[in-house]
Coordinates of C-alpha atoms and ligand atoms in Angstrom, one line a residue:
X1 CA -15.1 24.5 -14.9
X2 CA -16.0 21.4 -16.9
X3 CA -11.9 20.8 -17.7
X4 CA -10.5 21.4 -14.3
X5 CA -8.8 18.6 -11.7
X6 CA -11.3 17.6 -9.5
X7 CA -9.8 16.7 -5.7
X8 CA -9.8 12.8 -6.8
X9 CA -7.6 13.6 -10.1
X10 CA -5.6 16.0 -8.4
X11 CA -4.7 13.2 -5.5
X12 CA -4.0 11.1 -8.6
X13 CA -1.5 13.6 -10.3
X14 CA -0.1 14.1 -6.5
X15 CA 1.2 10.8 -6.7
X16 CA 3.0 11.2 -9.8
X17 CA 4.6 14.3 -9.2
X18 CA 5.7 12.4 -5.9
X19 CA 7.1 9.2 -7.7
X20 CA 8.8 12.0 -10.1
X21 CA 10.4 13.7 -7.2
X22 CA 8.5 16.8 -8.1
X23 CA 7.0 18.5 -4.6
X24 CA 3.3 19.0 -4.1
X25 CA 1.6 21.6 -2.3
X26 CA -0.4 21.5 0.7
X27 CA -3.4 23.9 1.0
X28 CA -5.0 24.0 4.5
X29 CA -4.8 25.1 8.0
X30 CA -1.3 24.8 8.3
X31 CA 0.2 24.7 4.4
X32 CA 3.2 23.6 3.2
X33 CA 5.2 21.8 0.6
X34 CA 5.8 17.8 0.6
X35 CA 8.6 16.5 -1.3
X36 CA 8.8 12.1 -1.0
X37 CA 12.7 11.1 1.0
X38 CA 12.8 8.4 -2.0
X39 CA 12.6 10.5 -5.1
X40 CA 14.6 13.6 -3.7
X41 CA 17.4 15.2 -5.4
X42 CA 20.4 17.4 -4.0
X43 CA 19.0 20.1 -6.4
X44 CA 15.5 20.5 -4.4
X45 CA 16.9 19.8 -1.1
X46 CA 19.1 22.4 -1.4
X47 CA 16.5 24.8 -2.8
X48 CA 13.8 23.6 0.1
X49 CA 16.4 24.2 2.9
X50 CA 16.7 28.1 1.7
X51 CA 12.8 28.4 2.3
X52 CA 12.6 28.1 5.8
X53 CA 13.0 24.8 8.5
X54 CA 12.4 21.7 6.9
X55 CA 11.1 18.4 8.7
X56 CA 11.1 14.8 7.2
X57 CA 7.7 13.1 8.1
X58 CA 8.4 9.8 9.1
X59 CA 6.0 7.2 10.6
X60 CA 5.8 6.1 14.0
X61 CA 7.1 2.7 13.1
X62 CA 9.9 3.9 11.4
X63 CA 10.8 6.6 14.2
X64 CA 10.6 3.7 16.6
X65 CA 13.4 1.5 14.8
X66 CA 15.6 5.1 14.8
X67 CA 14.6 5.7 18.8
X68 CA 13.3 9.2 17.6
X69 CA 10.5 10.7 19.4
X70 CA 7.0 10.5 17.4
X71 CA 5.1 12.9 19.6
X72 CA 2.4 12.6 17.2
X73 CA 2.0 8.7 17.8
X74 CA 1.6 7.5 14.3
X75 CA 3.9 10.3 12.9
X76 CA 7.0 11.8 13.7
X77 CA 8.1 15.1 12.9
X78 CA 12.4 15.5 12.3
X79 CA 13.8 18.8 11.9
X80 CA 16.3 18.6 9.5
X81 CA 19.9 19.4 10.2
X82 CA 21.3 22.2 8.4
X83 CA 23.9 20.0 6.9
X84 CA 21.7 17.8 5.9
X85 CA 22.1 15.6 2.4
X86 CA 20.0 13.6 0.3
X87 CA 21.8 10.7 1.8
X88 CA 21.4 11.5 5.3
X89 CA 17.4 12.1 4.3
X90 CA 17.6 8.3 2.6
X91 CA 19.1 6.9 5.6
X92 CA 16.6 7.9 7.9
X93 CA 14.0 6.7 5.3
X94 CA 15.4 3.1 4.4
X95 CA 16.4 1.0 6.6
X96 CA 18.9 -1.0 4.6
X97 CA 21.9 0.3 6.0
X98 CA 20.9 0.5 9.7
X99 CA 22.7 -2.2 10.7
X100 CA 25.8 -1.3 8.7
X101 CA 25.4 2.4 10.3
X102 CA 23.3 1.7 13.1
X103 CA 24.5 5.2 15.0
X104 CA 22.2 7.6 13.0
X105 CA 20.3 9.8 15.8
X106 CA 19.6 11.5 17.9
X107 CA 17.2 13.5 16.7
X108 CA 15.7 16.5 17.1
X109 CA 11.8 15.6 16.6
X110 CA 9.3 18.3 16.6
X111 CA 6.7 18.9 19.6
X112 CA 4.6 21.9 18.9
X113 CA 2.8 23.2 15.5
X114 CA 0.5 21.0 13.4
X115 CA 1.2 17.7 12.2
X116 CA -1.4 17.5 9.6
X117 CA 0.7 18.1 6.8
X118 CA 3.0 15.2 7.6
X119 CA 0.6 13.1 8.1
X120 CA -0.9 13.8 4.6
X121 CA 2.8 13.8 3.6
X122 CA 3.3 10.2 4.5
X123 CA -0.1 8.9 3.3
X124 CA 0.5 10.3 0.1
X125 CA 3.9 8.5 -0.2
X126 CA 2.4 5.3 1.3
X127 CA -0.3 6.0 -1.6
X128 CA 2.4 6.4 -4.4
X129 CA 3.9 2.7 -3.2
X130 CA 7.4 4.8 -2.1
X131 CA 9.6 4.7 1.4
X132 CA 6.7 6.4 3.9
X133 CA 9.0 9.5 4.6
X134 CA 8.7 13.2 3.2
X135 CA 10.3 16.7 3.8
X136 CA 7.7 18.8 4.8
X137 CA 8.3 22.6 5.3
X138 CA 5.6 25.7 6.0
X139 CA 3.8 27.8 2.8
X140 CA 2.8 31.3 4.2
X141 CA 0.8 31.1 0.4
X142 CA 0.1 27.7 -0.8
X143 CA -1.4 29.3 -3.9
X144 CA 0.7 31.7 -5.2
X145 CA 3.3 29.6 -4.5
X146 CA 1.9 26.2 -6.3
X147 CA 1.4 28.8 -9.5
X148 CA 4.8 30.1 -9.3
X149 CA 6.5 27.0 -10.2
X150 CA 4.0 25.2 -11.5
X151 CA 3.1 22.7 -8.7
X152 CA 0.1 20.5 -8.0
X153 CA -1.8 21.9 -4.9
X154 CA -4.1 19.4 -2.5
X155 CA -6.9 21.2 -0.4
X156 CA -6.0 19.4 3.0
X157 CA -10.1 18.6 3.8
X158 CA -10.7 17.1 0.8
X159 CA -7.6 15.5 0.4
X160 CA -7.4 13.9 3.9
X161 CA -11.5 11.7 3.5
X162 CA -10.3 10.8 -0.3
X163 CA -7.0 9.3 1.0
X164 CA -9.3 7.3 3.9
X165 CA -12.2 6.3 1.7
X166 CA -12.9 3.4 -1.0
X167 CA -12.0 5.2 -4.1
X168 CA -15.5 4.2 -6.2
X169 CA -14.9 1.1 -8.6
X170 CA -16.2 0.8 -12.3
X171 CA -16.7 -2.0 -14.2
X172 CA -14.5 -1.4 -17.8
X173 CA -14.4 -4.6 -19.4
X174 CA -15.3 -8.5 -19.3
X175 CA -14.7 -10.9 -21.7
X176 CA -14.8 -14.4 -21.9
X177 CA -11.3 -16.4 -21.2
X178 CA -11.3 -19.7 -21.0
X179 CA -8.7 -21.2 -18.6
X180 CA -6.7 -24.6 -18.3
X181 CA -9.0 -25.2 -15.1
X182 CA -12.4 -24.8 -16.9
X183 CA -13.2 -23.4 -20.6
X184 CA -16.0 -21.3 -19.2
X185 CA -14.0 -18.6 -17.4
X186 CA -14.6 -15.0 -18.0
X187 CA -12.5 -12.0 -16.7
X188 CA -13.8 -8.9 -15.6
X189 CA -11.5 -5.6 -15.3
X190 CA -12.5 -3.0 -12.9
X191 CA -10.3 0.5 -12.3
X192 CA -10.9 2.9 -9.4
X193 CA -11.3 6.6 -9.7
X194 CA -8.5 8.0 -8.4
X195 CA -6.3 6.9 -10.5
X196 CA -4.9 3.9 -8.5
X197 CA -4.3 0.1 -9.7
X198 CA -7.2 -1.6 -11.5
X199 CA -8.1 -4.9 -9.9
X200 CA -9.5 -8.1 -11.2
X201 CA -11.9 -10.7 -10.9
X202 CA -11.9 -14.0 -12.3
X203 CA -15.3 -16.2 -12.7
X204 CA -15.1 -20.0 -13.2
X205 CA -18.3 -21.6 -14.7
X206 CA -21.4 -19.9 -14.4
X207 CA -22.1 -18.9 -10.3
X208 CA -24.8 -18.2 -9.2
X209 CA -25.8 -15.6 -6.9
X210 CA -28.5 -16.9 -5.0
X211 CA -26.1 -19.4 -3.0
X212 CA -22.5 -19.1 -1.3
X213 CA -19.7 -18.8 -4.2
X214 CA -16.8 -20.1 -3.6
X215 CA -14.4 -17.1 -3.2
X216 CA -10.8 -16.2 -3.4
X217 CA -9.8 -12.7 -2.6
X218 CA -5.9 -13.0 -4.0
X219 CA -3.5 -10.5 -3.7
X220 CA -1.0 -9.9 -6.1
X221 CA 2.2 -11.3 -5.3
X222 CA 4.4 -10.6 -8.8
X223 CA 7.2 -12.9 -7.2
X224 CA 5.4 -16.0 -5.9
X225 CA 2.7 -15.8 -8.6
X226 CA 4.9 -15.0 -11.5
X227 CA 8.4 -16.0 -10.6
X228 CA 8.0 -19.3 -8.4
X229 CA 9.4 -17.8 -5.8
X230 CA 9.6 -19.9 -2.8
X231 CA 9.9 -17.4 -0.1
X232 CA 5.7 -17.4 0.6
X233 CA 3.1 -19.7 -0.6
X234 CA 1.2 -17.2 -3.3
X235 CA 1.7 -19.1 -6.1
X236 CA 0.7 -22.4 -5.0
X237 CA -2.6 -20.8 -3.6
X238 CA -3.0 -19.6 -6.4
X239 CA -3.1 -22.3 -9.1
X240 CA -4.9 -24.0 -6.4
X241 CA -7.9 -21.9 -6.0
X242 CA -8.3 -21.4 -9.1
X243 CA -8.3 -25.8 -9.6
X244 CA -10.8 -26.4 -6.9
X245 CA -12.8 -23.9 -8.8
X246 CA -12.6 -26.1 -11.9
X247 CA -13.2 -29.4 -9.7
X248 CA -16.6 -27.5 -8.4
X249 CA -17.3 -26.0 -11.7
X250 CA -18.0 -22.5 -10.4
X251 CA -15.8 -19.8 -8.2
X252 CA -14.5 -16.2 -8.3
X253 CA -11.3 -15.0 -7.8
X254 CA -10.5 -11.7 -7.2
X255 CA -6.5 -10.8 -8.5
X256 CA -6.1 -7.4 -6.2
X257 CA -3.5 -5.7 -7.0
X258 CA -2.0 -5.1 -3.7
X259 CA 1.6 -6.3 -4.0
X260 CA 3.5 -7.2 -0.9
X261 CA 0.6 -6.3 1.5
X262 CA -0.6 -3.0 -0.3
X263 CA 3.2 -1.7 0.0
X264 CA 3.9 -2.3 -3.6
X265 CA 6.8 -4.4 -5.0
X266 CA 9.8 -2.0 -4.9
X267 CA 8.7 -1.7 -1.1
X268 CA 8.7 -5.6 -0.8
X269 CA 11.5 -6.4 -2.2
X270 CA 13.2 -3.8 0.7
X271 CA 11.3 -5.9 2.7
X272 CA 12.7 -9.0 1.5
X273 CA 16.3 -7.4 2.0
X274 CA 15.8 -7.0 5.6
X275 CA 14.3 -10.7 5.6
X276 CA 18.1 -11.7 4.4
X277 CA 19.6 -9.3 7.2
X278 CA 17.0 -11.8 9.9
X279 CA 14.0 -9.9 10.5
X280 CA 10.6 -11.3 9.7
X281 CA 8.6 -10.6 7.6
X282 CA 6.0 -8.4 10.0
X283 CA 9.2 -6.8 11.8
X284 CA 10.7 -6.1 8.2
X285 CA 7.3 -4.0 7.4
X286 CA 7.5 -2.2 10.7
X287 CA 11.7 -1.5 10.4
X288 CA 10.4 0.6 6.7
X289 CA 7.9 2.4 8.5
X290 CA 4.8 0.4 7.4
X291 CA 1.9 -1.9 9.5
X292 CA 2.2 -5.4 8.9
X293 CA -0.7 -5.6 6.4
X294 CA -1.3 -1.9 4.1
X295 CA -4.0 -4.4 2.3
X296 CA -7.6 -2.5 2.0
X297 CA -9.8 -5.5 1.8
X298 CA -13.0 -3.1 1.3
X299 CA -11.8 -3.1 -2.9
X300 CA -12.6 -7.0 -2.3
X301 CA -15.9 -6.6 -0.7
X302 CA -17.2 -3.6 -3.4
X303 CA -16.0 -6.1 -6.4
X304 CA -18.0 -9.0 -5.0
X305 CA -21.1 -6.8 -4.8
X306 CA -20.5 -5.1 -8.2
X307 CA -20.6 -8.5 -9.2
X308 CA -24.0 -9.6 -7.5
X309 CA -22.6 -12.0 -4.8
X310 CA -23.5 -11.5 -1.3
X311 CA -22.6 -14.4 0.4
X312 CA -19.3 -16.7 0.1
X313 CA -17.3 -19.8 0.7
X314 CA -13.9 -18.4 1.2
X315 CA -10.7 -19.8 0.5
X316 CA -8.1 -18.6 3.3
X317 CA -6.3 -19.0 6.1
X318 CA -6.5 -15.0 7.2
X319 CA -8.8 -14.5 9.9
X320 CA -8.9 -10.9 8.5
X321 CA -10.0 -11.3 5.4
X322 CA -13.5 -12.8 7.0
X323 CA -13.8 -10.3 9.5
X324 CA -13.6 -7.4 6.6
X325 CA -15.6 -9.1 4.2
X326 CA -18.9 -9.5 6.8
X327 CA -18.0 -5.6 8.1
X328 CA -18.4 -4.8 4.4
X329 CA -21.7 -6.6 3.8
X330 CA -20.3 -9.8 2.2
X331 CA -21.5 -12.8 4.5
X332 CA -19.1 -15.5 4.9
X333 CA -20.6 -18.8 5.2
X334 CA -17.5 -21.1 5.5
X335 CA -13.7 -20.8 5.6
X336 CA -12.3 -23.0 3.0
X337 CA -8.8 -23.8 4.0
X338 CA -5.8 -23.1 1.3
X339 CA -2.8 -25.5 2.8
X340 CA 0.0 -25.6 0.0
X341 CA 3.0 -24.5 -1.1
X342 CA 4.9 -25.2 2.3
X343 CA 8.6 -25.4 1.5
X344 CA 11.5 -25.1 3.0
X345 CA 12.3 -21.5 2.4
X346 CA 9.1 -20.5 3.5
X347 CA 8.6 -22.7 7.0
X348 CA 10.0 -19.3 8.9
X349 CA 7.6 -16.5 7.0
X350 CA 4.2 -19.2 7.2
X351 CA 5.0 -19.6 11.1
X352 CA 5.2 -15.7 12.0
X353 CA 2.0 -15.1 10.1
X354 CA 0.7 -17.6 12.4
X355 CA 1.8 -16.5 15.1
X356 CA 2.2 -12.9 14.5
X357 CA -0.8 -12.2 12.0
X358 CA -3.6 -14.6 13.4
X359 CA -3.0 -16.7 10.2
X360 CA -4.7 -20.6 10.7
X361 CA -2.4 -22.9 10.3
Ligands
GTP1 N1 5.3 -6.9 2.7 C1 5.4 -8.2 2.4 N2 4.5 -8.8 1.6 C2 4.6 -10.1 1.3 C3 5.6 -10.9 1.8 N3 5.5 -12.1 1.4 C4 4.3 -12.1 0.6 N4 3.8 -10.9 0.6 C5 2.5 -10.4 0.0 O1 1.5 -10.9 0.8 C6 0.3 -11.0 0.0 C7 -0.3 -12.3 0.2 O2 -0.8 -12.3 1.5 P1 -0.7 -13.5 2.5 O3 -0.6 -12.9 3.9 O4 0.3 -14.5 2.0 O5 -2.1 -14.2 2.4 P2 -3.4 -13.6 2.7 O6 -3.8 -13.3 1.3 O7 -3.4 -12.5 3.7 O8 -4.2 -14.8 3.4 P3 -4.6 -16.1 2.7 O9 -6.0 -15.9 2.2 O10 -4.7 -17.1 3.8 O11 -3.6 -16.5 1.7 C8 0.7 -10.7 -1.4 O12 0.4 -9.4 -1.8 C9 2.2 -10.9 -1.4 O13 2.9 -10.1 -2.4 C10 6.6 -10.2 2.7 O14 7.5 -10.8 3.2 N5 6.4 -8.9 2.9
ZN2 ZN1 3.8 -14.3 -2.3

């Protein structure tokens, strides 16, 4: 059927009906409906509880910062209470009040059954940029029930690859921009297609593709970019990348649009909160339930080739970013070191990327 979702589009509309606090269905082995902690309201939760037990998915990180059980490692499964409120479901999910209320547990996590569906349940959050955590409780018919009121059902094995793989990348635009660094710059738009944020790529000059091009793989980092912010050194990195580009006369930089790590910027600026309450910026990422870097640096590697580089100079101080690029056929020549933007306010968060992320100082 030519006008039908396909598994990629459906994924896509998935994530909005998540964001909107509308629940998704779950077809598979073990079905059930997923509704994200963030975006719940009293309405649903009380509906969902008179369906049967209910579990919010949490990750393993988070479970650890509430000492509840994660049985499943990377995912833990917590029945919910009967009395249970949309509060008490946002308190286990965010992390900002735990050290205003740090008595939240115990918990009764769950051993037995399948956690398949709360592992979906959290990847599809993560994927929608909201708090990792979902209610998750059993179908007995996914189908009838997704028609009945109207709800976007996921095939769990075609769901689960399209959530792991490189979403494929188009080219949908370039035109020519010239830039205060150099009046030959041209910017190319490319959008993935499952829906999720287009990314960028920035040439300077006219590179060619027979030698090492002197790369930047940026993330976006709205606050440090945008703002000023002095919290993390984006901005400065930014501006100069993009000048030694000018100096040599030729470069790409790829804008990714993976704010705050891949966890988006709502997510960060939680993140940032904790920073104020003293954790780091690595321990702030694990306290809401994330890993220290969500990045998927494969988007940078598939750019570059789309582009027709295959080798590059690259401008960084992350370790990782090399290692990913020459996994994903992108040889890396030289590391070009990027030492700005070291302030005061940002001594603390450079230091435990050092020490904590392998960054070179
Ligand atoms: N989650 C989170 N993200 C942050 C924080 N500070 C900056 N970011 C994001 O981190 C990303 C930049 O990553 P960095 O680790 O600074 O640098 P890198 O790109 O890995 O490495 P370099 O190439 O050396 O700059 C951007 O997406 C920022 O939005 C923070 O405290 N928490
Ligand atoms: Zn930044």
């Amino acid at each position: 059927m030519p006008f039908s979702p396909d598994p990629k589009e459906m994924l896509s509309r998935a994530r909005a009906d998540l964001r909107m606090g509308v629940p998704v269905v779950l077809d598979g082995a073990s079905p059930a409906l997923l509704l994200a902690a963030e975006t719940l309201t009293p309405e649903r939760l009380a509906f969902a509880k008179t369906l049967g037990p209910v579990d919010l998915a949490l990750t393993g990180r988070r479970a650890a910062t509430l000492k509840a059980r994660a049985y499943d490692g990377d995912v833990a499964r917590v029945a919910l209470p009967d009395d249970a409120t949309p509060d008490w479901v946002r308190g286990l999910a965010d992390p900002a009040d735990d050290l205003r209320k740090p008595m939240k547990g115990p918990f009764l996590t769950r051993r037995e059954g399948d956690a398949t569906p709360h592992r979906l349940a959290v990847a599809l959050a993560k994927s929608a940029r909201l708090l990792p955590a979902a209610l998750v409780l059993p179908l007995k018919d996914a189908r009838g029930f997704a028609a009945q009121h109207g709800l976007t059902r996921l095939e769990t094995p075609t769901v689960a690859p399209l959530l792991q793989s490189l979403s494929p990348l188009s080219e949908i635009v370039a035109a020519r921009l010239p830039v205060s660094v150099s009046e030959t710059g041209r910017l190319h738009v490319f959008r993935p297609e499952d829906g999720s944020e287009e990314h960028y790529a920035m040439e300077i000059g006219k590179p060619a593709r027979n030698v090492p091009v002197l790369a930047r793989l940026h993330s976006a980092c709205f606050t440090g970019d945008l703002m000023g912010s002095l919290k993390c050194d984006c901005g400065p990195q930014l501006r100069a990348a993009l000048a030694q580009m000018g100096e040599e006369g030729s470069g790409v930089l790829l804008y990714l649009n993976q704010e705050g790590r891949g966890i988006g910027l709502a997510n960060k600026m939680r993140a940032y909160s904790l920073q104020d309450q003293g954790f780091d910026t690595v321990e702030a990422n694990h306290r809401l339930g994330f890993e220290d870097d969500e990045r998927d640096f494969r988007i940078g590697a598939d750019i570059l080739k789309k582009l027709g580089f295959s080798s590059v100079r690259l401008l960084t101080n992350n370790p990782a970013k090399i290692a990913m690029m020459e996994k994903h056929g992108i040889a890396v020549t030289e590391r070009v070191p990027l030492q700005v933007g070291k302030t005061a306010q940002n001594e603390g968060y450079l230091a435990t990327k050092a020490a904590k992320s392998g960054h070179l100082l």
